[in-house]
CSV table of C-alpha atoms in Angstrom, one decimal:
chain,number,residue,atom,x,y,z
N,1,UNK,CA,79.3,99.4,62.9
N,2,UNK,CA,76.4,102.3,63.8
N,3,UNK,CA,76.6,105.9,64.8
N,4,UNK,CA,74.7,106.7,67.7
N,5,UNK,CA,72.5,109.7,67.6
N,6,UNK,CA,72.2,110.4,71.3
N,7,UNK,CA,76.1,109.6,72.6
N,8,UNK,CA,77.8,110.5,68.9
N,9,UNK,CA,80.0,107.9,68.8
N,10,UNK,CA,80.8,104.5,66.1
N,11,UNK,CA,79.6,101.5,68.0
N,12,UNK,CA,81.9,98.7,66.4
N,13,UNK,CA,78.7,95.8,66.9
N,14,UNK,CA,74.9,96.0,67.4
N,15,UNK,CA,74.6,95.5,71.0
N,16,UNK,CA,71.6,93.3,72.2
N,17,UNK,CA,69.3,96.1,73.3
N,18,UNK,CA,70.7,98.8,70.1
N,19,UNK,CA,68.3,99.9,67.5
N,20,UNK,CA,69.6,100.7,64.2
N,21,UNK,CA,67.3,103.0,61.5
N,22,UNK,CA,66.2,101.7,58.3
N,23,UNK,CA,66.8,104.9,56.7
N,24,UNK,CA,69.8,107.6,57.7
N,25,UNK,CA,73.2,107.1,57.7
N,26,UNK,CA,76.5,109.2,58.9
N,27,UNK,CA,79.3,110.3,56.8
N,28,UNK,CA,82.2,110.4,58.8
N,29,UNK,CA,83.7,113.8,57.8
N,30,UNK,CA,87.8,112.2,57.9
N,31,UNK,CA,87.3,108.7,56.1
N,32,UNK,CA,84.7,109.5,53.8
N,33,UNK,CA,82.6,105.9,55.3
N,34,UNK,CA,78.7,105.7,55.4
N,35,UNK,CA,77.4,104.6,58.8
N,36,UNK,CA,74.1,103.9,59.5
N,37,UNK,CA,72.6,106.2,62.2
N,38,UNK,CA,70.9,104.2,65.4
N,39,UNK,CA,70.8,104.0,69.2
N,40,UNK,CA,73.0,102.6,71.6
N,41,UNK,CA,71.7,100.2,74.2
N,42,UNK,CA,73.3,102.4,77.2
N,43,UNK,CA,70.5,105.0,75.7
N,44,UNK,CA,68.0,102.5,75.4
N,45,UNK,CA,65.9,104.3,78.1
N,46,UNK,CA,65.1,106.9,75.5
N,47,UNK,CA,61.9,105.4,74.3
N,48,UNK,CA,60.3,108.9,73.0
N,49,UNK,CA,63.2,108.0,70.0
N,50,UNK,CA,61.5,104.5,69.2
N,51,UNK,CA,58.3,106.0,68.0
N,52,UNK,CA,59.5,108.7,65.8
N,53,UNK,CA,61.7,106.9,63.6
N,54,UNK,CA,61.5,103.5,61.5
N,55,UNK,CA,63.8,101.1,63.1
N,56,UNK,CA,65.1,97.7,62.1
């Protein structure tokens, strides 16, 4: 499960073209759970994100 920084939604699974960052987490204010940050498959055309961050 990861939190997309572009669409601001939690995604239950990592899709084929999704990117998840090595460092960076979102903490849900209601549940207190920690989720890795990423960019979902829908927003994969935003390639300028790929160059600015370390991606796993």
